[in-house]
mmCIF file of C-alpha atoms in Angstrom:
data_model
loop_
_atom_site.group_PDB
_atom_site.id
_atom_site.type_symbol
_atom_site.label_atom_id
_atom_site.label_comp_id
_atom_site.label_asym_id
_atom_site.label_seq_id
_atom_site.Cartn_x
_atom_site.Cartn_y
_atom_site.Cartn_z
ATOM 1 C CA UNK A 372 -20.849 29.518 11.995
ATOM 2 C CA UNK A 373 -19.347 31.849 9.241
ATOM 3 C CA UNK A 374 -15.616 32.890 10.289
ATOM 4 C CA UNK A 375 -13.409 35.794 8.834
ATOM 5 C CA UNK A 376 -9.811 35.078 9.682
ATOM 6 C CA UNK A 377 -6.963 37.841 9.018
ATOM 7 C CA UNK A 378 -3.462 36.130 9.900
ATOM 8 C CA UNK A 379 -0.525 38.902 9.296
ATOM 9 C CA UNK A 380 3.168 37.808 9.544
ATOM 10 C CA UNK A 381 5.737 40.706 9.028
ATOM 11 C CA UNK A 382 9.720 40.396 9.726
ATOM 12 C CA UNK A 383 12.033 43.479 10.243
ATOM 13 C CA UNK A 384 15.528 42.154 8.480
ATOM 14 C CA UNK A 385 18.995 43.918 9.974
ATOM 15 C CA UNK A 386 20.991 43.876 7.683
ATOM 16 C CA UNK A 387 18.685 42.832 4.482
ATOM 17 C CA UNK A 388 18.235 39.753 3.574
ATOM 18 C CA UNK A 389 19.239 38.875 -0.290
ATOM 19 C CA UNK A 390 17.465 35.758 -1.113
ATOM 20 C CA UNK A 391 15.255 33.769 0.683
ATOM 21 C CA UNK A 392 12.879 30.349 0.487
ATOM 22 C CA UNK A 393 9.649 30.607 2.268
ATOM 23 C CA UNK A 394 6.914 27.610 2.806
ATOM 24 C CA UNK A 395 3.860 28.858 4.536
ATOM 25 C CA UNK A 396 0.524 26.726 5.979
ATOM 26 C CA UNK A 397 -1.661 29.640 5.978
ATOM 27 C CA UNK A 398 -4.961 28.232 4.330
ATOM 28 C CA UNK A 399 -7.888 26.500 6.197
ATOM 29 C CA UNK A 400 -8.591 22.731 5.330
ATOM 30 C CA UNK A 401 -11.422 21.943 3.257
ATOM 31 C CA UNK A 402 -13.578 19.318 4.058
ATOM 32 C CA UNK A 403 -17.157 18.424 4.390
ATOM 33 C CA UNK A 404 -17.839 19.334 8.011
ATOM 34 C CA UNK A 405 -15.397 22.713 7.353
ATOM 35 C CA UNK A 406 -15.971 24.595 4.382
ATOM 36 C CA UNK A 407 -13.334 27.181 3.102
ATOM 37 C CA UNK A 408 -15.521 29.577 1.436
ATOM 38 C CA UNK A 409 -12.503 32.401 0.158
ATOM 39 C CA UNK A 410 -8.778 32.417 0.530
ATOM 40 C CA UNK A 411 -6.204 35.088 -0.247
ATOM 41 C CA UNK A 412 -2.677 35.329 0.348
ATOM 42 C CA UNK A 413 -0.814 38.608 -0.091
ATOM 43 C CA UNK A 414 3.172 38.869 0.226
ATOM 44 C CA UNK A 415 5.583 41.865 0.086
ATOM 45 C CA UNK A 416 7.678 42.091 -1.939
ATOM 46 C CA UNK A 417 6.546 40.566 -4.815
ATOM 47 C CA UNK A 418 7.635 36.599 -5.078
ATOM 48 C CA UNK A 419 9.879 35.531 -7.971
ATOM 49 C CA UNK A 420 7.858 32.115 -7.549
ATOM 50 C CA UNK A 421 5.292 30.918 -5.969
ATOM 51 C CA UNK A 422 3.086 27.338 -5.662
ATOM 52 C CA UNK A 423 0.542 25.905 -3.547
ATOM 53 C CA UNK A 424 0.642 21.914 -3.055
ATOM 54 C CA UNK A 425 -1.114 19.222 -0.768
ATOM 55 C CA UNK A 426 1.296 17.838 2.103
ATOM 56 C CA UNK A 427 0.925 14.148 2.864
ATOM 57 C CA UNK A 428 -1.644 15.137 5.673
ATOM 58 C CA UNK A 429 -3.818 16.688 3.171
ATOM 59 C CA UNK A 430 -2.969 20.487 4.211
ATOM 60 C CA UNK A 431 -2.166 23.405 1.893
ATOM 61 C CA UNK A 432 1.567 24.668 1.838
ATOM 62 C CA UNK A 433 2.532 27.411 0.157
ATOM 63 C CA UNK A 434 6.033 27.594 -1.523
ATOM 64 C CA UNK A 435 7.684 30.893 -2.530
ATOM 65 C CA UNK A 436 10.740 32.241 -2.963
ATOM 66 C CA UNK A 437 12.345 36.111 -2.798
ATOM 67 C CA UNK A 438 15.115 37.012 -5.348
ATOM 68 C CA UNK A 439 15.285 40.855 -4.347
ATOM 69 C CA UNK A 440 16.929 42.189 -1.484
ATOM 70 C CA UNK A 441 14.692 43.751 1.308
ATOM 71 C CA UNK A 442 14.373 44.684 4.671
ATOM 72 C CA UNK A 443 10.735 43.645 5.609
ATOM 73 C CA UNK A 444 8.857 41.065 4.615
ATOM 74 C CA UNK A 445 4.691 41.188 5.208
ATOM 75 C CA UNK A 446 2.652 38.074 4.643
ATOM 76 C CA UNK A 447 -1.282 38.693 4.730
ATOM 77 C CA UNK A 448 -3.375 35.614 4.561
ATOM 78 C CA UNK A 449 -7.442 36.065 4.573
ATOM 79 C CA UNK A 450 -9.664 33.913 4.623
ATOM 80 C CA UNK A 451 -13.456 33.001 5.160
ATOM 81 C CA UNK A 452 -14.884 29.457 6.310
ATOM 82 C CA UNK A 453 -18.390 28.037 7.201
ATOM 83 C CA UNK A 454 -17.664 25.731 10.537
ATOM 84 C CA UNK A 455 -19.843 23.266 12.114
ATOM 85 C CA UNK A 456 -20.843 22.392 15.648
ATOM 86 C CA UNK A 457 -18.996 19.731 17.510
ATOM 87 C CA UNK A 458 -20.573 16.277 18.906
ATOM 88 C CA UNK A 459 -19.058 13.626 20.858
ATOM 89 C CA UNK A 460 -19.182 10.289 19.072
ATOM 90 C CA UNK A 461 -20.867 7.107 21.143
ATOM 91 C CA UNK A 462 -17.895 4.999 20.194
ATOM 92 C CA UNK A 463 -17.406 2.589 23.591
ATOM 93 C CA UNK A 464 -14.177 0.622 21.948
ATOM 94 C CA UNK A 465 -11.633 -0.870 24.472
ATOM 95 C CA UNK A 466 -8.379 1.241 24.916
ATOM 96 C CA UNK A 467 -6.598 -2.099 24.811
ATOM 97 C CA UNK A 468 -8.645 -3.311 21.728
ATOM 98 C CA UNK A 469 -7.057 0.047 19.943
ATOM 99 C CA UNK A 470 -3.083 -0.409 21.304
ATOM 100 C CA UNK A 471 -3.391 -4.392 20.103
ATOM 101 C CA UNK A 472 -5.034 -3.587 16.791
ATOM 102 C CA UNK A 473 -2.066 -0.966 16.268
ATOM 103 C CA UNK A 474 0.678 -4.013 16.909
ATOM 104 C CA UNK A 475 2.282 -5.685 14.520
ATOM 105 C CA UNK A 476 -0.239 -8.709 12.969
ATOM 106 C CA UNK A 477 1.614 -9.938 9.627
ATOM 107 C CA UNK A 478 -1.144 -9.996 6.994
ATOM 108 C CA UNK A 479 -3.051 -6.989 8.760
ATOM 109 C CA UNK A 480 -4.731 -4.484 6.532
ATOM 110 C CA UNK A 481 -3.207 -1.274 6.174
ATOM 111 C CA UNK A 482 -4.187 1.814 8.537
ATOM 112 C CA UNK A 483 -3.410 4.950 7.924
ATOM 113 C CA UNK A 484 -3.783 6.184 11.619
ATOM 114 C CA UNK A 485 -0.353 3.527 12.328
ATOM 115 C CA UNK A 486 1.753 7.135 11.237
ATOM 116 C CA UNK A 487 0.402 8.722 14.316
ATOM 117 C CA UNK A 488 1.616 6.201 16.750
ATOM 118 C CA UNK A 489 4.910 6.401 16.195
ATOM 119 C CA UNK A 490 7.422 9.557 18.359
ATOM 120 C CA UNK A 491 7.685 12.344 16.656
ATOM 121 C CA UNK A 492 10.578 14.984 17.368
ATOM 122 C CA UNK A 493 7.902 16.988 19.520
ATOM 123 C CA UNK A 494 6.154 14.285 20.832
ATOM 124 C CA UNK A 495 8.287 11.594 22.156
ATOM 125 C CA UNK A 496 7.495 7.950 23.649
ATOM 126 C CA UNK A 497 8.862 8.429 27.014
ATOM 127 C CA UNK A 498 7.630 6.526 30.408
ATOM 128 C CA UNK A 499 6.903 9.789 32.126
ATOM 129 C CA UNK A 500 3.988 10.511 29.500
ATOM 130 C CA UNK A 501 3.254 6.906 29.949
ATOM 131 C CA UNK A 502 2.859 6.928 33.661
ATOM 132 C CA UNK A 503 1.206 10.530 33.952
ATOM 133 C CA UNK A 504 -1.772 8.909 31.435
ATOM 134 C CA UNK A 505 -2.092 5.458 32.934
ATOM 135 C CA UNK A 506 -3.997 7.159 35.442
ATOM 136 C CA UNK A 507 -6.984 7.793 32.681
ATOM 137 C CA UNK A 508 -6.703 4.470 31.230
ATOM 138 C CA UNK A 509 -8.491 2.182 33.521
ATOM 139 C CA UNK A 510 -8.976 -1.574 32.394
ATOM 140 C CA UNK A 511 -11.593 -2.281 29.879
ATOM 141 C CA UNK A 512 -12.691 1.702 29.612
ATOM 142 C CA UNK A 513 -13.510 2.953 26.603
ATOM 143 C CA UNK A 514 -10.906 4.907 24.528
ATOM 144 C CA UNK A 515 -12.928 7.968 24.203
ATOM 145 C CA UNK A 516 -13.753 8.058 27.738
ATOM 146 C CA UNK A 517 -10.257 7.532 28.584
ATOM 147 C CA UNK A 518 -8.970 10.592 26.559
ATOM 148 C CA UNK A 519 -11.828 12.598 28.036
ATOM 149 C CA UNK A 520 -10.583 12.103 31.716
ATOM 150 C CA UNK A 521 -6.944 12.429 30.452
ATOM 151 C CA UNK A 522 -7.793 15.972 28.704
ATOM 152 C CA UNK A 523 -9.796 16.862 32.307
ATOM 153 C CA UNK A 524 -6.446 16.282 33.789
ATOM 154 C CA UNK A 525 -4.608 18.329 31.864
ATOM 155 C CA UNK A 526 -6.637 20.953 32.071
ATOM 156 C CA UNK A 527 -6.566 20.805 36.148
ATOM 157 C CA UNK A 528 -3.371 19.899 36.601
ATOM 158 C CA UNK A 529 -1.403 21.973 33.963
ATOM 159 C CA UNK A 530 -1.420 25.742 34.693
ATOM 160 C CA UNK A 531 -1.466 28.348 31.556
ATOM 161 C CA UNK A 532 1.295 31.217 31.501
ATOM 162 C CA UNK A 533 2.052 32.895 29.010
ATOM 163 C CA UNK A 534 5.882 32.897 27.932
ATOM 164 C CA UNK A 535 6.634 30.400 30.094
ATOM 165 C CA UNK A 536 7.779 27.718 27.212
ATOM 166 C CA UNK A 537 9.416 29.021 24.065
ATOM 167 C CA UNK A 538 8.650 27.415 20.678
ATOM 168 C CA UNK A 539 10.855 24.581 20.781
ATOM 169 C CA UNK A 540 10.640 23.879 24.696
ATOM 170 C CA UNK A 541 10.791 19.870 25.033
ATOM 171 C CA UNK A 542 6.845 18.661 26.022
ATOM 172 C CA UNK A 543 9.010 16.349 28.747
ATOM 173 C CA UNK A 544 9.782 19.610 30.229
ATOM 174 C CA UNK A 545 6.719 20.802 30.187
ATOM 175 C CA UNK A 546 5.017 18.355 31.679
ATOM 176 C CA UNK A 547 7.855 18.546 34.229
ATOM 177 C CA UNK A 548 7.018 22.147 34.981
ATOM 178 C CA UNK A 549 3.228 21.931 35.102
ATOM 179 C CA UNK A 550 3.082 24.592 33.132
ATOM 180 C CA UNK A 551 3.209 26.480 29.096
ATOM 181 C CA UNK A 552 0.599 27.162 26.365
ATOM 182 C CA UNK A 553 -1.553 25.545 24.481
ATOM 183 C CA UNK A 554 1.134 24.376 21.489
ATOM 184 C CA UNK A 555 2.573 22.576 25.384
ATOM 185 C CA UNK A 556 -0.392 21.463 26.167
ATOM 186 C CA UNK A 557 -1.465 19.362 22.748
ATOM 187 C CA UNK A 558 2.065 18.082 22.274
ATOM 188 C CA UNK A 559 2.171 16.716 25.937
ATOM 189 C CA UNK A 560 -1.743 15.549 24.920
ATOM 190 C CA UNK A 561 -0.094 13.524 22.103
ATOM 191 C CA UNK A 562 3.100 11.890 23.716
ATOM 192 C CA UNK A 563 0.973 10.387 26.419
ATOM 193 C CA UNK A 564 -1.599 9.065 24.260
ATOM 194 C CA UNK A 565 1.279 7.543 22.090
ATOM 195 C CA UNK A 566 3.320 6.518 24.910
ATOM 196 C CA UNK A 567 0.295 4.665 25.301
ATOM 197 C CA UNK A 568 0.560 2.889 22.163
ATOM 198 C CA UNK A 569 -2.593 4.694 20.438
ATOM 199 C CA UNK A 570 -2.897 6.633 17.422
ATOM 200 C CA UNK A 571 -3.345 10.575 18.247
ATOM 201 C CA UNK A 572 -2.450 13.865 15.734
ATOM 202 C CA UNK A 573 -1.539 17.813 16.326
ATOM 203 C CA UNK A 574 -3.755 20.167 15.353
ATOM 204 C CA UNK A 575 -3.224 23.632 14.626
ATOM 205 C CA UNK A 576 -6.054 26.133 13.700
ATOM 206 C CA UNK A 577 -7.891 29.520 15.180
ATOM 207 C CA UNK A 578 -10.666 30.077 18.509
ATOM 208 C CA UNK A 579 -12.762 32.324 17.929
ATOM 209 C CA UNK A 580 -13.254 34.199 21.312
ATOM 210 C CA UNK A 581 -15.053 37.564 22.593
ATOM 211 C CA UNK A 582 -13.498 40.565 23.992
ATOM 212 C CA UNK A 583 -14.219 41.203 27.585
ATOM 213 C CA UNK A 584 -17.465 42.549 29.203
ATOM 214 C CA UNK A 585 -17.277 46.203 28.303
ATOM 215 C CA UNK A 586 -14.405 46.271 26.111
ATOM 216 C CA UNK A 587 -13.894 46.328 22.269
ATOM 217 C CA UNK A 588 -12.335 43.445 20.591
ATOM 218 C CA UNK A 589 -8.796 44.756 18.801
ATOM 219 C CA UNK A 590 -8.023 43.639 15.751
ATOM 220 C CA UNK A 591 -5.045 41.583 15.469
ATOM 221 C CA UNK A 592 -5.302 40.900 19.414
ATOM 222 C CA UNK A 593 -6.225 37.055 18.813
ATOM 223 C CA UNK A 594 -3.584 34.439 18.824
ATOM 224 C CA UNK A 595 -2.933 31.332 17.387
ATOM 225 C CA UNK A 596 -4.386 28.054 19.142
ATOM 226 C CA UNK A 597 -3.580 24.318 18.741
ATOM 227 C CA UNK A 598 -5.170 20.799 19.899
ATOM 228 C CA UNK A 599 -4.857 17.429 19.828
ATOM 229 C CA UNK A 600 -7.248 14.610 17.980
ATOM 230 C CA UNK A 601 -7.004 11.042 19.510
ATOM 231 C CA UNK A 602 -8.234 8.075 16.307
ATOM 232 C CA UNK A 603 -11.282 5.795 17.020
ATOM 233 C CA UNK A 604 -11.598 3.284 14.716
ATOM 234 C CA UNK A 605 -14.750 1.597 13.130
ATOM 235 C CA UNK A 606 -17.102 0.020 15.817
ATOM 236 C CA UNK A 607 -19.328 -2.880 14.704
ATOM 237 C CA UNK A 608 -22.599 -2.737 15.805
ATOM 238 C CA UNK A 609 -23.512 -4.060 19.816
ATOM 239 C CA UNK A 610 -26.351 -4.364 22.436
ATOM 240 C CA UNK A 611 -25.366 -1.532 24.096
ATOM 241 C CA UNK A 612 -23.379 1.002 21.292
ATOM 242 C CA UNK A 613 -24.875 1.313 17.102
ATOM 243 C CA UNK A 614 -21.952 0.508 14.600
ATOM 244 C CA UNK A 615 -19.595 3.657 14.008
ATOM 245 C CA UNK A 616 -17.081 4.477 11.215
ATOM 246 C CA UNK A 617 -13.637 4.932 11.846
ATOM 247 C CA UNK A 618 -12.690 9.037 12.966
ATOM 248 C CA UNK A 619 -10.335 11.626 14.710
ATOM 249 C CA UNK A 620 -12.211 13.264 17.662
ATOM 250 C CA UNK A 621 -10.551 16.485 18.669
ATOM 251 C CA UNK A 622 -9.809 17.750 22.001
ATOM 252 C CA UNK A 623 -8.418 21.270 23.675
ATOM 253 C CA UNK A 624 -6.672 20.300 27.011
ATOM 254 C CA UNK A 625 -6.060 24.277 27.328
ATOM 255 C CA UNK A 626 -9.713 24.994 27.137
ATOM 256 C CA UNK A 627 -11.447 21.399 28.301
ATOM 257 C CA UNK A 628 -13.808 21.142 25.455
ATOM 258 C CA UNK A 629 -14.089 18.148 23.029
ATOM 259 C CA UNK A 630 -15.922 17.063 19.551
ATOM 260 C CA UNK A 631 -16.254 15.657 16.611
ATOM 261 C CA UNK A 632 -15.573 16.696 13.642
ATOM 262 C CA UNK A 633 -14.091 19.675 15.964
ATOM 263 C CA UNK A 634 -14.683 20.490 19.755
ATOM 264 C CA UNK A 635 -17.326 23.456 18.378
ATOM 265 C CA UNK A 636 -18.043 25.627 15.581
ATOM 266 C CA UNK A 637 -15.850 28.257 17.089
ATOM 267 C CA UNK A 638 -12.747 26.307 16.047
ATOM 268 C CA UNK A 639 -10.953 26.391 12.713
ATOM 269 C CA UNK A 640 -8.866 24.115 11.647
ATOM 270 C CA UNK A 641 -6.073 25.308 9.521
ATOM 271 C CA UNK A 642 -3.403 21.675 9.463
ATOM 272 C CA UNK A 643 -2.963 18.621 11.045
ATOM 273 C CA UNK A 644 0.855 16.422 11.585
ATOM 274 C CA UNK A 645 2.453 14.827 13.937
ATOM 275 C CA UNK A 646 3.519 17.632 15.860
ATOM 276 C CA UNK A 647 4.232 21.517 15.687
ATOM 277 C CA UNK A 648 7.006 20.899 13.290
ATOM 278 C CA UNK A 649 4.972 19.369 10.399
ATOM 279 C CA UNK A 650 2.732 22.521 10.509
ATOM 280 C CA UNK A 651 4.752 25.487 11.448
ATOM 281 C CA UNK A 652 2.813 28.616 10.078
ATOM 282 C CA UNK A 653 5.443 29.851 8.133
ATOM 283 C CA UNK A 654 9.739 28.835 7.992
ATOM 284 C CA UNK A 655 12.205 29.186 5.508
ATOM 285 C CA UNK A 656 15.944 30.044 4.443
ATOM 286 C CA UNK A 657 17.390 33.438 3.988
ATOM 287 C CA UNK A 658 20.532 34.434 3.020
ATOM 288 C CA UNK A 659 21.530 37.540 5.209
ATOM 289 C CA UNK A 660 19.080 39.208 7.779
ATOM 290 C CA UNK A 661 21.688 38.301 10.388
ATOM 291 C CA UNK A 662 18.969 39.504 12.918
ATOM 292 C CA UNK A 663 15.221 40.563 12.449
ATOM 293 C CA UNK A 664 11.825 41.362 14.939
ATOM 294 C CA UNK A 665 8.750 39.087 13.800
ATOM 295 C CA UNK A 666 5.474 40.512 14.860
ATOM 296 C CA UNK A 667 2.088 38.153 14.065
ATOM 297 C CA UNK A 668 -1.329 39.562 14.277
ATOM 298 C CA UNK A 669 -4.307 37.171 13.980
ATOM 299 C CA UNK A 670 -8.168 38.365 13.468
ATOM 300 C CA UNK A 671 -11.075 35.949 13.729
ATOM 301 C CA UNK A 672 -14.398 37.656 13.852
ATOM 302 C CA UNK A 673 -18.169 36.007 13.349
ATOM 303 C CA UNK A 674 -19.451 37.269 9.535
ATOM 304 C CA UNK A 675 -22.879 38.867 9.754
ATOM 305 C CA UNK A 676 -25.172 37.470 7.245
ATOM 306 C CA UNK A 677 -27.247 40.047 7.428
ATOM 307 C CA UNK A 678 -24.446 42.329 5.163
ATOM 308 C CA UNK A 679 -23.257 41.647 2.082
ATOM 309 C CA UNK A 680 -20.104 40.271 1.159
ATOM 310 C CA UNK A 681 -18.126 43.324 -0.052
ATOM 311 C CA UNK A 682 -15.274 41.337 -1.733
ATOM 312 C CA UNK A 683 -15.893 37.689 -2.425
ATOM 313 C CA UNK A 684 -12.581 36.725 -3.984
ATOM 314 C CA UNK A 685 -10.974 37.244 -0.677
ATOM 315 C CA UNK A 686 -12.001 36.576 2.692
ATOM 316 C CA UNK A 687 -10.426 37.148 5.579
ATOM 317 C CA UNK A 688 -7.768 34.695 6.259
ATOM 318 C CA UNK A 689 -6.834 32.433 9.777
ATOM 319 C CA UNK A 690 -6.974 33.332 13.212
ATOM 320 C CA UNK A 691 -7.033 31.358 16.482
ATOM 321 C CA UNK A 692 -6.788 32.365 20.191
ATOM 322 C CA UNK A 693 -7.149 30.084 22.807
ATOM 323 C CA UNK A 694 -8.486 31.068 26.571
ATOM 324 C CA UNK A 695 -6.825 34.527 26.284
ATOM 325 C CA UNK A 696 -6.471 36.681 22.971
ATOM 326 C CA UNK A 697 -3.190 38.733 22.196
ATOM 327 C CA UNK A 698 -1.000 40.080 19.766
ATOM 328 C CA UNK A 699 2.345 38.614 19.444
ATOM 329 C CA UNK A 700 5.370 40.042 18.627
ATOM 330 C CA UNK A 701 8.790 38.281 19.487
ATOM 331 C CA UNK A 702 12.432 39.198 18.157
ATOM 332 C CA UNK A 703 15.543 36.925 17.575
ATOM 333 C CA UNK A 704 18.749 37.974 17.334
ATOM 334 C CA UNK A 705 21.475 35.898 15.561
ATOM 335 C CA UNK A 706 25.679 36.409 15.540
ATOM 336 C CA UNK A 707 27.256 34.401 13.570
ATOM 337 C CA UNK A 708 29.651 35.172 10.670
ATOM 338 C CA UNK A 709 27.610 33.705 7.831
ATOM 339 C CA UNK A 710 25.035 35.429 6.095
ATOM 340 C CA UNK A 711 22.828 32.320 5.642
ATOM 341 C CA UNK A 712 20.232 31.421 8.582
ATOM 342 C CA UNK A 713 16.854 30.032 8.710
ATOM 343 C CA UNK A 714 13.917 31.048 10.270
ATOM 344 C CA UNK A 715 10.892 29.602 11.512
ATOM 345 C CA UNK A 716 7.357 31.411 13.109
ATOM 346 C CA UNK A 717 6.162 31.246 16.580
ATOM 347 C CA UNK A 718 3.264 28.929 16.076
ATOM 348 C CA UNK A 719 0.748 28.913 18.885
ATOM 349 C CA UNK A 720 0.639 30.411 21.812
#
């Protein structure tokens, strides 16, 4: 499927802010099974510097920095990508094969997918994620089918409201309340599955999804969305299951739908960390601004290959929505009696 994503960030500064240092994960991973056809990213005012790099993950941040005082600051990222459907690997590996091959062995070869075992600020080891998973983690059971039921669970037992959790609302808490958003939802997805001593990421990208029977689709009116991706690793070859390589199966507790290399072509993935924090859409420092309004809108619409592409240096950039689309808009207000504060986006709601 061929995406257009628009992803608009704008802040309202009171007073202005006089400098500022801005990093900003706004461009679509590129990789064989998600192709990032065009990317543009547009910033007011004009940046004194600016740089793109690769993170450790492999993502795209964007550095730049604002030497001019102003008021309002509008950040415009387009972009287009070619997705591809979503499969569910026949990997039947042990749960308990993965946790032991994750312990300590000295001599072991070297696995990348050990980073994603270990807490993370947002996603802690605690026995509460522990004993709400063991549940989906019968003995012998195959990991896959064990993430599968736990993701079911979720998804029954976990109610989505809107507003209910704030950005940096503890996943403990969340999965005390029974309730949040999808950003709740993956990170509680996570802690369990690494309370369990296995291997599983954040992921934070776009849904595309329709506008209602008889209404028109708004632009702007989609949200962000996140997930979680649980590691399988290689399977030699059996009576009952074909060899397998080594991969990250994704899964959406908020909607119920799995796959690999996504859960469906209607996904787009934009980064991947160990939590929220590693791939906040945009943060940074700014001296002054003491308070400001942020206001995101996020696009994601099908491209019709049946028109031509009227500008192909720049797409349309990122957009995500999970099982509702909105527009978000959310102010902060900050006293204090320095003029130096930092600020971070919303990511998914």
């Amino acid at each position: 499927m061929r995406l257009a994503i628009s992803h608009e960030t704008a802040y309202e500064y009171q007073p202005a802010v006089e400098t500022a240092q801005h990093m900003a994960y706004l461009t679509p991973r590129h990789t064989p099974d998600q192709q990032l056809l065009s990317h543009h990213l547009e910033i007011t005012p004009q940046p004194t510097q600016t740089s793109a790099t690769l993170d450790v993950f492999g993502n795209t941040r964007h550095f730049f920095s604002l030497q001019v005082p102003h008021r309002r600051l509008r950040v415009v990222a387009t972009s287009e990508v070619q997705t591809q459907p979503g499969n569910l690997p026949h990997n039947l590996i042990a749960w308990e094969t993965v946790r032991e091959r994750f312990r300590y062995h000295a001599g072991a070869v070297f696995d990348a997918a050990n980073e994603f075992v270990f807490a993370s600020s947002m996603a802690p080891h605690h026995s509460d994620f522990a004993s709400y998973a063991r549940p989906s983690f019968p003995p012998g059971q195959g990991l896959l089918l064990c993430a599968l039921d736990l993701m079911h669970r979720i998804y029954r037992d976990f109610t989505y409201e809107s507003l209910s959790t704030e950005v940096n609302t503890p996943a403990l808490q969340a999965l005390a309340q029974r309730k949040g958003v999808c950003q709740d939802f993956a990170h509680i997805f996570v802690a369990c599955l690494r309370s369990m001593g296995l291997a599983a990421s954040y992921v934070s990208g776009y849904l595309l999804t329709a506008a209602a029977p008889g209404t028109v689709k708004l632009r702007g009116s989609d949200a962000s969305h996140a997930w979680a991706s649980v590691y399988l690793p290689a399977q030699s070859a059996t009576a009952n299951a074909p060899a397998f390589e080594a991969c990250w199966v994704d899964l959406d507790p908020t909607n119920d739908r799995a796959g690999w290399p996504s859960p469906g072509e209607d996904y787009v993935t934009l980064a991947i960390g160990r939590d929220f924090s590693d791939v906040s859409p945009m943060r940074g420092v700014i001296h002054g601004g003491a308070s400001h309004v942020l206001t995101v809108g996020v696009t994601v619409e099908p491209v019709d290959p049946a028109k031509p592409d009227l500008d192909t240096g720049c797409g349309i950039t990122q957009s995500q929505t999970q099982s509702q689309t909105q527009s978000q808009t959310q102010s902060q207000s900050q006293s204090q009696s320095q003029s130096q504060s930092q600020s971070q986006t919303p990511g998914f709601f």
